[in-house]
Amino acid sequence: MSVKLGKLIYTGKAKDVYETDNPQQVIVKFRDDITAGDGAKKDNLQLKGYYNSIISSKLFEVVEAAGVKTQYIELLEPGNMLSHKLDMIPLEVIVRNIAAGSLVRRFPFEEGQTFEQPLIQMDYKSDEYKDPMLNDDIAIALGIATAEELQEIREISIQINRALIDFLESKGIMLPDFKIEFGYDSEKNIVLGDEISPDTCRYWDMETKDVLDKDLFRKGESGVVDAYQKVASMILEEEDKEKWGID
Ligand code: UDP
């Protein structure tokens, strides 16, 4: 790896962020730790970070190709992603195409119900307050973003959703929902950060309807990393699969 890991500047539930020699760039390190239910359920699954970094890199490339600015620069090696340094906005933007998870627990939607238009939900990213759902007035009053920025985030999220659906469906994967996070780059552009992986998305096999994401862990099922490997195998080009040793 030509870029050196510098000082650890942030540690989250599944990733760490390190400085590099370039003040505008960081290395995002994907760990094998996995949590659910606000950290109530925890484990360490060997190679989970390996696959998540590879899947995220591929999907960042897909959304970049659709004209969305992302933090992604390069996968230095599996686990370590060279990224633009962002000043993160404390929002969890959830895009929903099919009803699942907390939405069907909290509202009278039917599991598996397809939405005509994607639903955009914004939660306040705060462990202390347990990530409550926001509306625009609350987000603006908290100083999280302006009305214009919230509108921009919404539009970019819809663009990301379209690009991901088109790509993943061409690879045999349905995308019921996903969570993304944004930050500002050094020029104050709103840029996609964080990750796009089976930890943060729901992926269903279009043919078998098998779950290929963190819901397996949430439900205490086995084969979590095997499912993540399957996603990598379904979405990568042969050349990348050979490079990273994926069947
Ligand atoms: N999600 C996430 N982090 C969170 C909450 C949700 O990445 O802290 C993702 C989750 O993996 C799913 C989508 O956002 O793809 C919607 O999650 P939901 O609100 O249904 O919550 P959950 O089922 O995880 O309780």
PDB file of C-alpha atoms and ligand atoms in Angstrom:
ATOM      1  CA  MET A   1       0.000   0.000   0.000  1.00  0.00           C
ATOM      2  CA  SER A   2       1.660   3.209  -1.172  1.00  0.00           C
ATOM      3  CA  VAL A   3      -0.399   5.573   1.018  1.00  0.00           C
ATOM      4  CA  LYS A   4       0.508   5.350   4.705  1.00  0.00           C
ATOM      5  CA  LEU A   5      -2.022   5.093   7.552  1.00  0.00           C
ATOM      6  CA  GLY A   6      -1.597   8.177   9.725  1.00  0.00           C
ATOM      7  CA  LYS A   7      -3.272   9.089  12.994  1.00  0.00           C
ATOM      8  CA  LEU A   8      -6.638   7.527  13.864  1.00  0.00           C
ATOM      9  CA  ILE A   9      -9.140  10.399  13.788  1.00  0.00           C
ATOM     10  CA  TYR A  10     -12.513   8.663  14.106  1.00  0.00           C
ATOM     11  CA  THR A  11     -13.742   5.292  15.190  1.00  0.00           C
ATOM     12  CA  GLY A  12     -17.303   4.136  14.523  1.00  0.00           C
ATOM     13  CA  LYS A  13     -19.180   0.864  15.039  1.00  0.00           C
ATOM     14  CA  ALA A  14     -17.742  -0.834  11.934  1.00  0.00           C
ATOM     15  CA  LYS A  15     -15.171   1.545  10.411  1.00  0.00           C
ATOM     16  CA  ASP A  16     -12.183   3.639  11.435  1.00  0.00           C
ATOM     17  CA  VAL A  17     -10.892   6.776   9.717  1.00  0.00           C
ATOM     18  CA  TYR A  18      -7.168   7.557   9.524  1.00  0.00           C
ATOM     19  CA  GLU A  19      -5.298  10.634   8.406  1.00  0.00           C
ATOM     20  CA  THR A  20      -2.888  10.376   5.461  1.00  0.00           C
ATOM     21  CA  ASP A  21       0.036  12.583   4.394  1.00  0.00           C
ATOM     22  CA  ASN A  22      -2.496  14.578   2.357  1.00  0.00           C
ATOM     23  CA  PRO A  23      -4.705  16.738   4.659  1.00  0.00           C
ATOM     24  CA  GLN A  24      -7.619  16.477   2.177  1.00  0.00           C
ATOM     25  CA  GLN A  25      -7.562  12.665   2.102  1.00  0.00           C
ATOM     26  CA  VAL A  26      -8.262   9.942   4.650  1.00  0.00           C
ATOM     27  CA  ILE A  27      -8.194   6.159   4.721  1.00  0.00           C
ATOM     28  CA  VAL A  28     -11.478   4.532   5.715  1.00  0.00           C
ATOM     29  CA  LYS A  29     -10.748   1.153   7.277  1.00  0.00           C
ATOM     30  CA  PHE A  30     -13.588  -1.379   7.188  1.00  0.00           C
ATOM     31  CA  ARG A  31     -13.508  -3.576  10.311  1.00  0.00           C
ATOM     32  CA  ASP A  32     -15.029  -7.015  10.881  1.00  0.00           C
ATOM     33  CA  ASP A  33     -17.168  -5.752  13.779  1.00  0.00           C
ATOM     34  CA  ILE A  34     -20.898  -5.976  13.204  1.00  0.00           C
ATOM     35  CA  THR A  35     -23.633  -4.514  15.396  1.00  0.00           C
ATOM     36  CA  ALA A  36     -27.417  -4.315  15.340  1.00  0.00           C
ATOM     37  CA  GLY A  37     -30.102  -2.717  17.461  1.00  0.00           C
ATOM     38  CA  ASP A  38     -28.035   0.382  18.336  1.00  0.00           C
ATOM     39  CA  GLY A  39     -25.096  -1.802  19.352  1.00  0.00           C
ATOM     40  CA  ALA A  40     -27.174  -4.161  21.565  1.00  0.00           C
ATOM     41  CA  LYS A  41     -26.123  -7.144  19.406  1.00  0.00           C
ATOM     42  CA  LYS A  42     -22.409  -7.363  18.553  1.00  0.00           C
ATOM     43  CA  ASP A  43     -20.044  -9.788  16.875  1.00  0.00           C
ATOM     44  CA  ASN A  44     -16.855  -9.940  14.860  1.00  0.00           C
ATOM     45  CA  LEU A  45     -17.162 -11.783  11.543  1.00  0.00           C
ATOM     46  CA  GLN A  46     -13.943 -12.595   9.782  1.00  0.00           C
ATOM     47  CA  LEU A  47     -13.646 -11.059   6.281  1.00  0.00           C
ATOM     48  CA  LYS A  48     -16.807  -8.943   6.656  1.00  0.00           C
ATOM     49  CA  GLY A  49     -14.745  -5.744   6.311  1.00  0.00           C
ATOM     50  CA  TYR A  50     -12.922  -7.224   3.324  1.00  0.00           C
ATOM     51  CA  TYR A  51     -16.147  -7.791   1.374  1.00  0.00           C
ATOM     52  CA  ASN A  52     -17.848  -4.579   2.514  1.00  0.00           C
ATOM     53  CA  SER A  53     -14.945  -2.454   1.321  1.00  0.00           C
ATOM     54  CA  ILE A  54     -14.942  -4.173  -2.074  1.00  0.00           C
ATOM     55  CA  ILE A  55     -18.741  -3.883  -2.469  1.00  0.00           C
ATOM     56  CA  SER A  56     -18.740  -0.230  -1.339  1.00  0.00           C
ATOM     57  CA  SER A  57     -15.948   0.643  -3.762  1.00  0.00           C
ATOM     58  CA  LYS A  58     -17.834  -0.882  -6.670  1.00  0.00           C
ATOM     59  CA  LEU A  59     -21.085   0.890  -5.736  1.00  0.00           C
ATOM     60  CA  PHE A  60     -19.340   4.241  -5.208  1.00  0.00           C
ATOM     61  CA  GLU A  61     -17.962   3.823  -8.747  1.00  0.00           C
ATOM     62  CA  VAL A  62     -21.488   3.101 -10.012  1.00  0.00           C
ATOM     63  CA  VAL A  63     -22.976   6.264  -8.476  1.00  0.00           C
ATOM     64  CA  GLU A  64     -19.956   8.377  -9.544  1.00  0.00           C
ATOM     65  CA  ALA A  65     -20.569   7.201 -13.112  1.00  0.00           C
ATOM     66  CA  ALA A  66     -24.140   8.513 -12.730  1.00  0.00           C
ATOM     67  CA  GLY A  67     -22.761  11.981 -11.910  1.00  0.00           C
ATOM     68  CA  VAL A  68     -22.882  11.913  -8.090  1.00  0.00           C
ATOM     69  CA  LYS A  69     -19.907  13.247  -6.115  1.00  0.00           C
ATOM     70  CA  THR A  70     -18.601  10.669  -3.637  1.00  0.00           C
ATOM     71  CA  GLN A  71     -15.776  10.454  -1.121  1.00  0.00           C
ATOM     72  CA  TYR A  72     -14.314   7.450  -2.947  1.00  0.00           C
ATOM     73  CA  ILE A  73     -10.849   7.718  -4.483  1.00  0.00           C
ATOM     74  CA  GLU A  74      -9.413   4.206  -4.569  1.00  0.00           C
ATOM     75  CA  LEU A  75      -9.491   0.847  -2.843  1.00  0.00           C
ATOM     76  CA  LEU A  76      -5.862   0.607  -1.715  1.00  0.00           C
ATOM     77  CA  GLU A  77      -6.358  -3.018  -0.735  1.00  0.00           C
ATOM     78  CA  PRO A  78      -9.455  -4.801   0.589  1.00  0.00           C
ATOM     79  CA  GLY A  79     -10.388  -3.151   3.883  1.00  0.00           C
ATOM     80  CA  ASN A  80      -8.660   0.171   3.189  1.00  0.00           C
ATOM     81  CA  MET A  81     -10.403   2.790   1.064  1.00  0.00           C
ATOM     82  CA  LEU A  82      -8.652   6.033   0.171  1.00  0.00           C
ATOM     83  CA  SER A  83     -11.286   8.766   0.395  1.00  0.00           C
ATOM     84  CA  HIS A  84     -11.720  12.524   0.269  1.00  0.00           C
ATOM     85  CA  LYS A  85     -11.924  13.971   3.761  1.00  0.00           C
ATOM     86  CA  LEU A  86     -15.475  15.136   4.513  1.00  0.00           C
ATOM     87  CA  ASP A  87     -17.078  17.133   7.273  1.00  0.00           C
ATOM     88  CA  MET A  88     -19.983  14.752   7.926  1.00  0.00           C
ATOM     89  CA  ILE A  89     -23.601  15.896   8.256  1.00  0.00           C
ATOM     90  CA  PRO A  90     -25.309  14.043  11.164  1.00  0.00           C
ATOM     91  CA  LEU A  91     -28.110  12.608   9.029  1.00  0.00           C
ATOM     92  CA  GLU A  92     -28.959   9.024   8.134  1.00  0.00           C
ATOM     93  CA  VAL A  93     -30.770   9.303   4.830  1.00  0.00           C
ATOM     94  CA  ILE A  94     -32.857   6.192   4.240  1.00  0.00           C
ATOM     95  CA  VAL A  95     -34.256   5.529   0.785  1.00  0.00           C
ATOM     96  CA  ARG A  96     -37.056   2.968   0.574  1.00  0.00           C
ATOM     97  CA  ASN A  97     -38.379   1.218  -2.521  1.00  0.00           C
ATOM     98  CA  ILE A  98     -40.067  -1.701  -0.758  1.00  0.00           C
ATOM     99  CA  ALA A  99     -41.473  -1.711   2.789  1.00  0.00           C
ATOM    100  CA  ALA A 100     -39.306  -3.623   5.296  1.00  0.00           C
ATOM    101  CA  GLY A 101     -37.683  -3.369   8.709  1.00  0.00           C
ATOM    102  CA  SER A 102     -38.522  -0.525  11.072  1.00  0.00           C
ATOM    103  CA  LEU A 103     -41.008   0.976   8.599  1.00  0.00           C
ATOM    104  CA  VAL A 104     -43.362  -2.004   8.903  1.00  0.00           C
ATOM    105  CA  ARG A 105     -42.809  -2.177  12.658  1.00  0.00           C
ATOM    106  CA  ARG A 106     -43.708   1.495  13.115  1.00  0.00           C
ATOM    107  CA  PHE A 107     -46.388   2.068  10.462  1.00  0.00           C
ATOM    108  CA  PRO A 108     -49.243   0.023   8.935  1.00  0.00           C
ATOM    109  CA  PHE A 109     -47.346  -0.868   5.756  1.00  0.00           C
ATOM    110  CA  GLU A 110     -47.213  -4.440   4.539  1.00  0.00           C
ATOM    111  CA  GLU A 111     -43.815  -6.109   4.397  1.00  0.00           C
ATOM    112  CA  GLY A 112     -42.775  -6.377   0.741  1.00  0.00           C
ATOM    113  CA  GLN A 113     -45.139  -3.618  -0.436  1.00  0.00           C
ATOM    114  CA  THR A 114     -43.599  -1.715  -3.367  1.00  0.00           C
ATOM    115  CA  PHE A 115     -43.738   2.091  -3.375  1.00  0.00           C
ATOM    116  CA  GLU A 116     -44.540   3.909  -6.607  1.00  0.00           C
ATOM    117  CA  GLN A 117     -42.129   6.672  -5.660  1.00  0.00           C
ATOM    118  CA  PRO A 118     -39.175   6.014  -3.353  1.00  0.00           C
ATOM    119  CA  LEU A 119     -39.693   7.215   0.236  1.00  0.00           C
ATOM    120  CA  ILE A 120     -36.919   9.383   1.650  1.00  0.00           C
ATOM    121  CA  GLN A 121     -36.582   9.323   5.423  1.00  0.00           C
ATOM    122  CA  MET A 122     -34.055  11.360   7.363  1.00  0.00           C
ATOM    123  CA  ASP A 123     -32.971  10.303  10.849  1.00  0.00           C
ATOM    124  CA  TYR A 124     -30.810  12.334  13.212  1.00  0.00           C
ATOM    125  CA  LYS A 125     -27.503  10.453  13.559  1.00  0.00           C
ATOM    126  CA  SER A 126     -27.034  10.439  17.306  1.00  0.00           C
ATOM    127  CA  ASP A 127     -26.364   7.450  19.564  1.00  0.00           C
ATOM    128  CA  GLU A 128     -27.367   9.599  22.553  1.00  0.00           C
ATOM    129  CA  TYR A 129     -30.840  10.313  21.105  1.00  0.00           C
ATOM    130  CA  LYS A 130     -31.113   6.886  19.390  1.00  0.00           C
ATOM    131  CA  ASP A 131     -31.273   8.172  15.781  1.00  0.00           C
ATOM    132  CA  PRO A 132     -34.810   9.665  15.875  1.00  0.00           C
ATOM    133  CA  MET A 133     -36.680  10.348  12.654  1.00  0.00           C
ATOM    134  CA  LEU A 134     -36.595  14.048  11.644  1.00  0.00           C
ATOM    135  CA  ASN A 135     -38.668  16.338   9.551  1.00  0.00           C
ATOM    136  CA  ASP A 136     -37.262  19.349   7.672  1.00  0.00           C
ATOM    137  CA  ASP A 137     -38.363  21.896  10.301  1.00  0.00           C
ATOM    138  CA  ILE A 138     -36.584  20.010  13.084  1.00  0.00           C
ATOM    139  CA  ALA A 139     -33.433  19.463  10.992  1.00  0.00           C
ATOM    140  CA  ILE A 140     -33.302  23.178  10.114  1.00  0.00           C
ATOM    141  CA  ALA A 141     -33.976  24.293  13.722  1.00  0.00           C
ATOM    142  CA  LEU A 142     -31.193  21.981  14.935  1.00  0.00           C
ATOM    143  CA  GLY A 143     -28.839  23.628  12.419  1.00  0.00           C
ATOM    144  CA  ILE A 144     -28.116  20.303  10.724  1.00  0.00           C
ATOM    145  CA  ALA A 145     -28.745  21.722   7.232  1.00  0.00           C
ATOM    146  CA  THR A 146     -30.600  24.517   5.463  1.00  0.00           C
ATOM    147  CA  ALA A 147     -33.852  23.963   3.570  1.00  0.00           C
ATOM    148  CA  GLU A 148     -31.905  24.225   0.298  1.00  0.00           C
ATOM    149  CA  GLU A 149     -29.329  21.689   1.462  1.00  0.00           C
ATOM    150  CA  LEU A 150     -32.059  19.259   2.565  1.00  0.00           C
ATOM    151  CA  GLN A 151     -33.637  19.592  -0.872  1.00  0.00           C
ATOM    152  CA  GLU A 152     -30.267  18.952  -2.521  1.00  0.00           C
ATOM    153  CA  ILE A 153     -29.699  15.887  -0.323  1.00  0.00           C
ATOM    154  CA  ARG A 154     -33.122  14.592  -1.302  1.00  0.00           C
ATOM    155  CA  GLU A 155     -32.432  15.069  -5.018  1.00  0.00           C
ATOM    156  CA  ILE A 156     -28.988  13.452  -4.853  1.00  0.00           C
ATOM    157  CA  SER A 157     -30.456  10.527  -2.878  1.00  0.00           C
ATOM    158  CA  ILE A 158     -33.059   9.912  -5.583  1.00  0.00           C
ATOM    159  CA  GLN A 159     -30.309  10.020  -8.219  1.00  0.00           C
ATOM    160  CA  ILE A 160     -28.243   7.511  -6.199  1.00  0.00           C
ATOM    161  CA  ASN A 161     -31.276   5.256  -5.804  1.00  0.00           C
ATOM    162  CA  ARG A 162     -31.893   5.221  -9.558  1.00  0.00           C
ATOM    163  CA  ALA A 163     -28.247   4.403 -10.335  1.00  0.00           C
ATOM    164  CA  LEU A 164     -28.081   1.644  -7.706  1.00  0.00           C
ATOM    165  CA  ILE A 165     -31.385   0.038  -8.749  1.00  0.00           C
ATOM    166  CA  ASP A 166     -30.397  -0.006 -12.423  1.00  0.00           C
ATOM    167  CA  PHE A 167     -27.014  -1.533 -11.664  1.00  0.00           C
ATOM    168  CA  LEU A 168     -28.068  -4.033  -8.993  1.00  0.00           C
ATOM    169  CA  GLU A 169     -31.122  -5.275 -10.911  1.00  0.00           C
ATOM    170  CA  SER A 170     -28.871  -5.929 -13.913  1.00  0.00           C
ATOM    171  CA  LYS A 171     -26.878  -8.187 -11.570  1.00  0.00           C
ATOM    172  CA  GLY A 172     -29.945  -9.998 -10.185  1.00  0.00           C
ATOM    173  CA  ILE A 173     -30.282  -8.064  -6.927  1.00  0.00           C
ATOM    174  CA  MET A 174     -33.340  -6.173  -5.638  1.00  0.00           C
ATOM    175  CA  LEU A 175     -32.797  -3.076  -3.493  1.00  0.00           C
ATOM    176  CA  PRO A 176     -35.660  -2.698  -0.975  1.00  0.00           C
ATOM    177  CA  ASP A 177     -33.918   0.086   0.965  1.00  0.00           C
ATOM    178  CA  PHE A 178     -30.587   1.571   1.995  1.00  0.00           C
ATOM    179  CA  LYS A 179     -29.027   4.185   4.265  1.00  0.00           C
ATOM    180  CA  ILE A 180     -26.520   6.779   3.102  1.00  0.00           C
ATOM    181  CA  GLU A 181     -24.649   9.642   4.728  1.00  0.00           C
ATOM    182  CA  PHE A 182     -23.333  12.883   3.291  1.00  0.00           C
ATOM    183  CA  GLY A 183     -20.641  15.386   4.171  1.00  0.00           C
ATOM    184  CA  TYR A 184     -19.107  18.588   2.889  1.00  0.00           C
ATOM    185  CA  ASP A 185     -15.810  18.515   0.999  1.00  0.00           C
ATOM    186  CA  SER A 186     -13.222  21.306   1.241  1.00  0.00           C
ATOM    187  CA  GLU A 187     -15.203  23.341  -1.331  1.00  0.00           C
ATOM    188  CA  LYS A 188     -18.455  22.912   0.640  1.00  0.00           C
ATOM    189  CA  ASN A 189     -19.985  20.574  -1.941  1.00  0.00           C
ATOM    190  CA  ILE A 190     -22.403  17.982  -0.571  1.00  0.00           C
ATOM    191  CA  VAL A 191     -20.678  14.654  -1.170  1.00  0.00           C
ATOM    192  CA  LEU A 192     -21.743  11.037  -0.567  1.00  0.00           C
ATOM    193  CA  GLY A 193     -19.651   9.491   2.211  1.00  0.00           C
ATOM    194  CA  ASP A 194     -19.773   6.488   4.558  1.00  0.00           C
ATOM    195  CA  GLU A 195     -20.399   3.163   2.752  1.00  0.00           C
ATOM    196  CA  ILE A 196     -22.867   1.364   0.476  1.00  0.00           C
ATOM    197  CA  SER A 197     -22.644  -2.214   1.665  1.00  0.00           C
ATOM    198  CA  PRO A 198     -24.762  -5.135   2.907  1.00  0.00           C
ATOM    199  CA  ASP A 199     -24.392  -3.589   6.395  1.00  0.00           C
ATOM    200  CA  THR A 200     -26.317  -0.508   5.254  1.00  0.00           C
ATOM    201  CA  CYS A 201     -28.613  -1.776   2.489  1.00  0.00           C
ATOM    202  CA  ARG A 202     -31.190  -4.502   2.033  1.00  0.00           C
ATOM    203  CA  TYR A 203     -30.327  -6.762  -0.907  1.00  0.00           C
ATOM    204  CA  TRP A 204     -32.652  -9.563  -2.019  1.00  0.00           C
ATOM    205  CA  ASP A 205     -31.699 -12.146  -4.626  1.00  0.00           C
ATOM    206  CA  MET A 206     -34.181 -11.502  -7.465  1.00  0.00           C
ATOM    207  CA  GLU A 207     -34.483 -15.185  -8.351  1.00  0.00           C
ATOM    208  CA  THR A 208     -34.431 -16.969  -5.016  1.00  0.00           C
ATOM    209  CA  LYS A 209     -35.605 -14.031  -2.845  1.00  0.00           C
ATOM    210  CA  ASP A 210     -32.749 -14.937  -0.474  1.00  0.00           C
ATOM    211  CA  VAL A 211     -31.701 -12.157   1.912  1.00  0.00           C
ATOM    212  CA  LEU A 212     -28.096 -11.098   1.191  1.00  0.00           C
ATOM    213  CA  ASP A 213     -27.552  -8.426   3.864  1.00  0.00           C
ATOM    214  CA  LYS A 214     -27.301  -7.616   7.567  1.00  0.00           C
ATOM    215  CA  ASP A 215     -30.877  -8.788   8.216  1.00  0.00           C
ATOM    216  CA  LEU A 216     -29.321 -12.286   8.479  1.00  0.00           C
ATOM    217  CA  PHE A 217     -27.280 -11.063  11.460  1.00  0.00           C
ATOM    218  CA  ARG A 218     -30.227  -9.128  12.944  1.00  0.00           C
ATOM    219  CA  LYS A 219     -32.256 -12.361  12.852  1.00  0.00           C
ATOM    220  CA  GLY A 220     -29.433 -14.487  14.305  1.00  0.00           C
ATOM    221  CA  GLU A 221     -29.015 -16.575  11.166  1.00  0.00           C
ATOM    222  CA  SER A 222     -25.748 -18.128   9.981  1.00  0.00           C
ATOM    223  CA  GLY A 223     -23.975 -17.487   6.677  1.00  0.00           C
ATOM    224  CA  VAL A 224     -23.738 -13.705   7.016  1.00  0.00           C
ATOM    225  CA  VAL A 225     -20.285 -13.389   5.437  1.00  0.00           C
ATOM    226  CA  ASP A 226     -21.156 -16.017   2.792  1.00  0.00           C
ATOM    227  CA  ALA A 227     -24.076 -13.791   1.746  1.00  0.00           C
ATOM    228  CA  TYR A 228     -21.789 -10.724   1.583  1.00  0.00           C
ATOM    229  CA  GLN A 229     -19.330 -12.715  -0.535  1.00  0.00           C
ATOM    230  CA  LYS A 230     -22.200 -13.690  -2.822  1.00  0.00           C
ATOM    231  CA  VAL A 231     -23.090 -10.006  -3.323  1.00  0.00           C
ATOM    232  CA  ALA A 232     -19.448  -9.269  -4.235  1.00  0.00           C
ATOM    233  CA  SER A 233     -19.426 -12.202  -6.617  1.00  0.00           C
ATOM    234  CA  MET A 234     -22.681 -11.067  -8.278  1.00  0.00           C
ATOM    235  CA  ILE A 235     -21.667  -7.430  -8.819  1.00  0.00           C
ATOM    236  CA  LEU A 236     -17.938  -7.519  -9.639  1.00  0.00           C
ATOM    237  CA  GLU A 237     -16.359  -7.847 -13.064  1.00  0.00           C
ATOM    238  CA  GLU A 238     -14.328 -11.048 -13.614  1.00  0.00           C
ATOM    239  CA  GLU A 239     -11.114  -9.013 -13.561  1.00  0.00           C
ATOM    240  CA  ASP A 240     -11.841  -7.613 -10.079  1.00  0.00           C
ATOM    241  CA  LYS A 241     -12.968 -11.006  -8.789  1.00  0.00           C
ATOM    242  CA  GLU A 242      -9.631 -12.487  -9.836  1.00  0.00           C
ATOM    243  CA  LYS A 243      -7.753  -9.538  -8.322  1.00  0.00           C
ATOM    244  CA  TRP A 244      -9.469  -9.946  -4.921  1.00  0.00           C
ATOM    245  CA  GLY A 245      -9.746 -13.750  -4.933  1.00  0.00           C
ATOM    246  CA  ILE A 246     -13.547 -13.961  -5.114  1.00  0.00           C
ATOM    247  CA  ASP A 247     -15.204 -17.005  -6.806  1.00  0.00           C
TER     248      ASP A 247
HETATM  249  N1  UDP B   1     -29.809   1.282   8.324  1.00  0.00           N
HETATM  250  C1  UDP B   1     -28.479   1.492   8.604  1.00  0.00           C
HETATM  251  N2  UDP B   1     -28.125   2.009   9.820  1.00  0.00           N
HETATM  252  C2  UDP B   1     -29.036   2.341  10.760  1.00  0.00           C
HETATM  253  C3  UDP B   1     -30.395   2.124  10.478  1.00  0.00           C
HETATM  254  C4  UDP B   1     -30.752   1.596   9.242  1.00  0.00           C
HETATM  255  O1  UDP B   1     -27.616   1.235   7.767  1.00  0.00           O
HETATM  256  O2  UDP B   1     -28.646   2.820  11.846  1.00  0.00           O
HETATM  257  C5  UDP B   1     -30.191   0.730   7.016  1.00  0.00           C
HETATM  258  C6  UDP B   1     -30.676  -0.723   7.112  1.00  0.00           C
HETATM  259  O3  UDP B   1     -29.645  -1.629   6.880  1.00  0.00           O
HETATM  260  C7  UDP B   1     -31.721  -0.793   6.013  1.00  0.00           C
HETATM  261  C8  UDP B   1     -32.271   0.631   5.927  1.00  0.00           C
HETATM  262  O4  UDP B   1     -31.288   1.467   6.520  1.00  0.00           O
HETATM  263  O5  UDP B   1     -31.123  -1.111   4.767  1.00  0.00           O
HETATM  264  C9  UDP B   1     -33.576   0.807   6.624  1.00  0.00           C
HETATM  265  O6  UDP B   1     -33.473   0.316   7.930  1.00  0.00           O
HETATM  266  P1  UDP B   1     -34.734   0.249   8.899  1.00  0.00           P
HETATM  267  O7  UDP B   1     -35.150   1.623   9.239  1.00  0.00           O
HETATM  268  O8  UDP B   1     -35.749  -0.641   8.300  1.00  0.00           O
HETATM  269  O9  UDP B   1     -34.185  -0.311  10.257  1.00  0.00           O
HETATM  270  P2  UDP B   1     -33.857  -1.734  10.848  1.00  0.00           P
HETATM  271  O10 UDP B   1     -34.637  -2.760  10.110  1.00  0.00           O
HETATM  272  O11 UDP B   1     -32.396  -1.820  10.649  1.00  0.00           O
HETATM  273  O12 UDP B   1     -34.272  -1.594  12.273  1.00  0.00           O
END
